[in-house]
Coordinates of C-alpha atoms in Angstrom, one line a residue:
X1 CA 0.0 0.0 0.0
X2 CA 1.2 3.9 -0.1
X3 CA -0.7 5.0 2.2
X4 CA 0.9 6.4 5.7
X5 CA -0.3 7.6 8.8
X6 CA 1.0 10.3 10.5
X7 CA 1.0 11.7 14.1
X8 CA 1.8 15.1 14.0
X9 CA 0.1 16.5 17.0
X10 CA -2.2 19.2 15.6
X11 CA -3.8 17.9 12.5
X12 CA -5.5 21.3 11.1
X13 CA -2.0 23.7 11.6
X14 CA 0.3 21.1 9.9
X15 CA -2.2 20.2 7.2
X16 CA -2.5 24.1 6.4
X17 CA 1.5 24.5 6.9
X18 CA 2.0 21.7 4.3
X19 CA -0.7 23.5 1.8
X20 CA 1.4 26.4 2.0
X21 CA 4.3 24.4 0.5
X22 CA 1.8 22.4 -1.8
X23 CA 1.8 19.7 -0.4
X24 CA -1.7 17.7 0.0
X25 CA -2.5 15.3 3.1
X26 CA -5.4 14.1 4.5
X27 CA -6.6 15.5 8.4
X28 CA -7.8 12.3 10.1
X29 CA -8.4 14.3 13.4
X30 CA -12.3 13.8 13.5
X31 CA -12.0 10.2 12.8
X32 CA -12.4 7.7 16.1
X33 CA -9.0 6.7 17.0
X34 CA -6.7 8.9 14.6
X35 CA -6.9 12.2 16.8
X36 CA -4.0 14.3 15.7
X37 CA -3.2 11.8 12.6
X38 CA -3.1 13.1 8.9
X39 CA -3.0 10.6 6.0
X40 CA -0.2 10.8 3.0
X41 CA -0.7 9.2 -0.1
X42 CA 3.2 8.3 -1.5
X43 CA 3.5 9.6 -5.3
X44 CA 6.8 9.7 -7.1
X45 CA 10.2 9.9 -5.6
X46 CA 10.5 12.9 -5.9
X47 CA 7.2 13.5 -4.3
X48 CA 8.4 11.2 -1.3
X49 CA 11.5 13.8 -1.0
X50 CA 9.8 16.9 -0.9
X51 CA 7.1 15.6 1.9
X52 CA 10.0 14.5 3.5
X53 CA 11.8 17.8 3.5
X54 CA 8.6 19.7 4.3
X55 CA 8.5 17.7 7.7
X56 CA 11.9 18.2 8.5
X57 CA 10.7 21.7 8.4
X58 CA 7.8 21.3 10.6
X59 CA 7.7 21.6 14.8
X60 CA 7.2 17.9 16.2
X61 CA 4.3 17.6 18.3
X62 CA 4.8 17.8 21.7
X63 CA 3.7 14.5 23.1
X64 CA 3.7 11.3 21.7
X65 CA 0.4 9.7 20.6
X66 CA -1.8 7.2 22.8
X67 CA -0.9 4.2 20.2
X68 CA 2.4 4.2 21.8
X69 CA 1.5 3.3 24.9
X70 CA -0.4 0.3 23.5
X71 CA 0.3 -3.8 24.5
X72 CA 1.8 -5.2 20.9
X73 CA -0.8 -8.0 19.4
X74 CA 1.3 -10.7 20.4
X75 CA 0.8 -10.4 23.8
X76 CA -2.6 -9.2 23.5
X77 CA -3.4 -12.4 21.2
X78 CA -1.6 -14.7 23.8
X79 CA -3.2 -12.9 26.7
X80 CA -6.9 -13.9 24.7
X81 CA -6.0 -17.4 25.0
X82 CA -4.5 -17.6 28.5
X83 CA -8.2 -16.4 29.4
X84 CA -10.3 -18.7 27.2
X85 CA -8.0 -21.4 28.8
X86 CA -8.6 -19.9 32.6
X87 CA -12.0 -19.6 31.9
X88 CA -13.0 -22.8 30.6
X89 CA -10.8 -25.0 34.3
X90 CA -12.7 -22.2 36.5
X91 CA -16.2 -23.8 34.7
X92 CA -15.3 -27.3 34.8
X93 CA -14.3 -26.8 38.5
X94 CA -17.8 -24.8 39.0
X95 CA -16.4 -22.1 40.3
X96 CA -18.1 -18.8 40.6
X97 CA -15.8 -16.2 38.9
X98 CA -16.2 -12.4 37.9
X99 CA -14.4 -10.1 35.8
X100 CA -12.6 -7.3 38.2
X101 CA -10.4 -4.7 38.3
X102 CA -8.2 -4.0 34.5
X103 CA -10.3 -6.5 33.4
X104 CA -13.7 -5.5 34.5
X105 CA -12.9 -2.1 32.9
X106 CA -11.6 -3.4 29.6
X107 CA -14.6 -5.1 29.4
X108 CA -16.9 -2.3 29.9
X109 CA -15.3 0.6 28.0
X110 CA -13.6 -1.5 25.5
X111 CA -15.1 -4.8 24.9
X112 CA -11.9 -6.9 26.1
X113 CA -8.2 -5.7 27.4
X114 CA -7.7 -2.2 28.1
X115 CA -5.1 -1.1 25.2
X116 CA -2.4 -0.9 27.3
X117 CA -2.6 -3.6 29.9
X118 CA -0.7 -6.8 29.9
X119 CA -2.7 -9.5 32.0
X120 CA -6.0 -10.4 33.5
X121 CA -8.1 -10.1 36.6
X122 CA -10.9 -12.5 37.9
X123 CA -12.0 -13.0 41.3
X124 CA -14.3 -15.0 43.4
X125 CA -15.4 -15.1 46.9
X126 CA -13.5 -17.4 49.1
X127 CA -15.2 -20.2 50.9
X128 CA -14.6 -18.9 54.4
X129 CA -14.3 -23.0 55.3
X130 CA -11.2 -23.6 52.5
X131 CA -10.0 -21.2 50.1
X132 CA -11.1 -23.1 46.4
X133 CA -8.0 -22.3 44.9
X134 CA -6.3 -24.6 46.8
X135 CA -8.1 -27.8 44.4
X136 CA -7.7 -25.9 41.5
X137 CA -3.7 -26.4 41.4
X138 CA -4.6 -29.8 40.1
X139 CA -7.0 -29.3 37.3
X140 CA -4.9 -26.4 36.0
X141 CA -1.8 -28.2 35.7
X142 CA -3.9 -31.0 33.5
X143 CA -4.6 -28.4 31.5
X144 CA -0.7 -27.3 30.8
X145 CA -1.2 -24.6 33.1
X146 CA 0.2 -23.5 36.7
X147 CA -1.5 -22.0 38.9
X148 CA 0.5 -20.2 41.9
X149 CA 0.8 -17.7 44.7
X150 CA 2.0 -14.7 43.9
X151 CA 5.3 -13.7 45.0
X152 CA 3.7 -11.8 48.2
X153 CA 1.5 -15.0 48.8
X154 CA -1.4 -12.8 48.6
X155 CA -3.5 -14.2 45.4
X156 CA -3.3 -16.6 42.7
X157 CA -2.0 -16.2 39.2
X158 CA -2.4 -18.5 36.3
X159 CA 0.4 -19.2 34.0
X160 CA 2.3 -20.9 31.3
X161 CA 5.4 -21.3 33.5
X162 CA 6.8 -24.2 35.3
X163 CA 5.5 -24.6 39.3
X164 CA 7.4 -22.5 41.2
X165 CA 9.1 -20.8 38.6
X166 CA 8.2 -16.6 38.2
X167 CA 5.2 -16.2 36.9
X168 CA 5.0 -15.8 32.8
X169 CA 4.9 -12.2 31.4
X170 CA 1.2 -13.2 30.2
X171 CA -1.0 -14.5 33.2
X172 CA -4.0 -14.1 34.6
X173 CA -4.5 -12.7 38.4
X174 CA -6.8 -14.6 40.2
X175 CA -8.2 -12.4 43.6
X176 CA -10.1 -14.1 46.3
X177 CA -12.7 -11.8 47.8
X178 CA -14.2 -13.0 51.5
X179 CA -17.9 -12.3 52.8
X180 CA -18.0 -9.8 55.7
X181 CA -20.6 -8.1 57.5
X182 CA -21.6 -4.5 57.8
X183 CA -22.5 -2.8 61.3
X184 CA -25.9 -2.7 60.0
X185 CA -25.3 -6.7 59.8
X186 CA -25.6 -6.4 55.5
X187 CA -23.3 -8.7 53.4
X188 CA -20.0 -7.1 51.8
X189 CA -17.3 -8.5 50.2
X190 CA -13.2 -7.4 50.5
X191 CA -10.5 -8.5 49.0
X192 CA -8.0 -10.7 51.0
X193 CA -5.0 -9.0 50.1
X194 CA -5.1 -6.1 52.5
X195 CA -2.8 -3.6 50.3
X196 CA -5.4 -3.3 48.1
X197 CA -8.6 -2.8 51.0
X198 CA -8.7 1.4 50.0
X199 CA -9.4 2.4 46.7
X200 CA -7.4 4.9 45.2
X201 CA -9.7 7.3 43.2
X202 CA -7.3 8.9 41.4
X203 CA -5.7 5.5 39.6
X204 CA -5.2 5.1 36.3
X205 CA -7.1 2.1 36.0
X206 CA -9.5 0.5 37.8
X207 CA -7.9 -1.2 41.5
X208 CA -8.2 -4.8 42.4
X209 CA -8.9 -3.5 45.8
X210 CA -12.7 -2.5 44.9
X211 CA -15.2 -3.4 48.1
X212 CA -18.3 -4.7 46.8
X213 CA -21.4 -4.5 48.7
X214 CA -23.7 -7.6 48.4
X215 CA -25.8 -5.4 45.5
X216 CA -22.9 -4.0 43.8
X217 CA -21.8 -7.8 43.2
X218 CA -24.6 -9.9 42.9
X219 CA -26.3 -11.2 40.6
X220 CA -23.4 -11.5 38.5
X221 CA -24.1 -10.1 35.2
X222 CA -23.3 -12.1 31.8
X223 CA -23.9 -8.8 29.0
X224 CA -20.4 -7.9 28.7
X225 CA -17.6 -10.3 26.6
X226 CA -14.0 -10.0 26.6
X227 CA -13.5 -10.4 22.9
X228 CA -15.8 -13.4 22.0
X229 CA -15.7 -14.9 25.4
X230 CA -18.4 -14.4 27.8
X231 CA -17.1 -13.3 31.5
X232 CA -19.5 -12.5 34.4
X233 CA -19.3 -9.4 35.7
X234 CA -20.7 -7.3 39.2
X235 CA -24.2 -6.4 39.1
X236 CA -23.6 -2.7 39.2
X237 CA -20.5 -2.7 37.3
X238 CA -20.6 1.2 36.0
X239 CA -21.4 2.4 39.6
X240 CA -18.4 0.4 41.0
X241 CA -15.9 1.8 38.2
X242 CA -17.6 5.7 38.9
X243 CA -17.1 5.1 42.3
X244 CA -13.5 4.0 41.9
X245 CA -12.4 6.0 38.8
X246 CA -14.3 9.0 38.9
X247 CA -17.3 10.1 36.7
X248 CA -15.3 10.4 34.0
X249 CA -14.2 7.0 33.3
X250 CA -15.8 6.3 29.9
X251 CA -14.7 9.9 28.3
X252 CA -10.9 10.1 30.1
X253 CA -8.5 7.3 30.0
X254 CA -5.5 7.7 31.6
X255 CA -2.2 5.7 31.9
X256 CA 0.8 5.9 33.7
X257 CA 4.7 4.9 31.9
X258 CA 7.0 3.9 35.2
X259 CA 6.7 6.2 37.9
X260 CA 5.9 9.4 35.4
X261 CA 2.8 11.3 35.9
X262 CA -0.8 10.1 34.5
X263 CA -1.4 10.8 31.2
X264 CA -5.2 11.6 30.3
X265 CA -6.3 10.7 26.6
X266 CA -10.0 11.3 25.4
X267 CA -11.5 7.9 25.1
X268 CA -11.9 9.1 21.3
X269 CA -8.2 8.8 20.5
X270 CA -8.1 5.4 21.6
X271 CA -8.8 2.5 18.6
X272 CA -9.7 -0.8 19.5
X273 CA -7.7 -2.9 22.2

């Protein structure tokens, strides 16, 4: 093909700035997921060296596009099958699971992995007699999966490594949630890793430390899919994310690279995970 796209920041004022040098592109800006993109049809070579001159000419745009930030395919592809895979033990086990945390959100603004992430998130609610994960070691590793504590011995992950071994770079986080009562005596549920008790309002994504109350979780919901597979999810799934990300969750997305600052990104920038 000889088409290109181009991130240059401020579509309109660089499309106008090349006119002026005749040179035609295309501004992509209004279309969902190319904010700040124009489109640039190669011609001759000599064509190719004048656009290239004219950009050499040009001020780069001051921050790097959202697309950057993204997971490549690969690991988004091999983190699609590591859940299919999860899924399907945590069913034959009967096991009452639910999408939370990255995943819950992926789900619900994006129909699977949030762009950017790079693993999964289920939960369930402990049996306060024996935690179920502990007979689920078995029927994972017949499936040519392990599944472990994490390295705090907080929760279970599910992997493609060998027992004991770190955990793979694509896994799936496995919380255990336990059944606790209100003073008013009403059923709630909190996660059993106490790090993550207090939610954090301003995170970038949505916490694994959500507290559900009883109607916030159940009846799990099955309307939302992660890709073509069909996850349960809380009850009141968009007031749990507004309560933990703020009421601006399905316009803002932000992400964080190390320890930097947040970025925010209109939703509209983003293309599909």
């Amino acid at each position: 093909g000889n088409f290109f796209l181009v991130y240059v920041g401020d579509a309109a004022t660089v499309t106008a700035s090349l006119a002026a040098r005749w040179i035609q592109v295309r501004d992509r800006d209004a279309l969902p997921g190319l904010a700040g993109f124009v489109r640039i049809t190669a011609g001759s070579a000599e064509d190719s060296a004048a656009v290239l001159a004219a950009f050499g000419e040009l001020t780069p745009p001051a921050k790097a596009p959202p697309q950057t930030l993204y997971t490549c395919k690969g690991h988004v592809a091999a983190c699609k099958t590591l859940m299919k895979k999860t899924v399907q033990v945590l069913r034959a086990e009967g096991v009452e699971f639910f999408a939370t945390a990255g995943t819950m959100l992926g789900m619900y603004r994006h129909g699977g992995m949030i762009p950017w992430d790079d693993d999964g998130d289920l939960a369930y609610v402990r049996d306060p007699a024996r935690d179920q994960g502990l007979d689920l070691v078995a029927p994972f590793r017949a499936a040519g999966l392990t599944l472990q504590r994490n390295r705090t011995n907080a929760y279970w992950q599910v992997g493609t490594n060998e027992p004991g071994a770190v955990i793979s770079p694509v896994h799936v986080d496995l919380f255990s949630f336990r059944a606790v009562h209100e003073p008013d005596g009403s059923l709630a549920y909190e996660l059993d890793d106490e790090r993550f008790r207090h939610e954090k309002p301003d995170s970038p994504q949505a916490s694994c430390d959500t507290r559900y109350v009883a109607a916030e979780l159940y009846p799990l919901r099955s309307d939302f899919r992660f890709y073509d597979e069909v996850i349960p999810m809380p009850a009141q799934t968009e007031a749990v994310l507004r309560r933990a990300l703020g009421p601006d969750f399905m316009t803002t997305a932000k992400v964080r690279r190390g320890e930097g600052p947040y970025a925010a990104f209109s939703l509209r920038d983003l293309s599909p995970a």
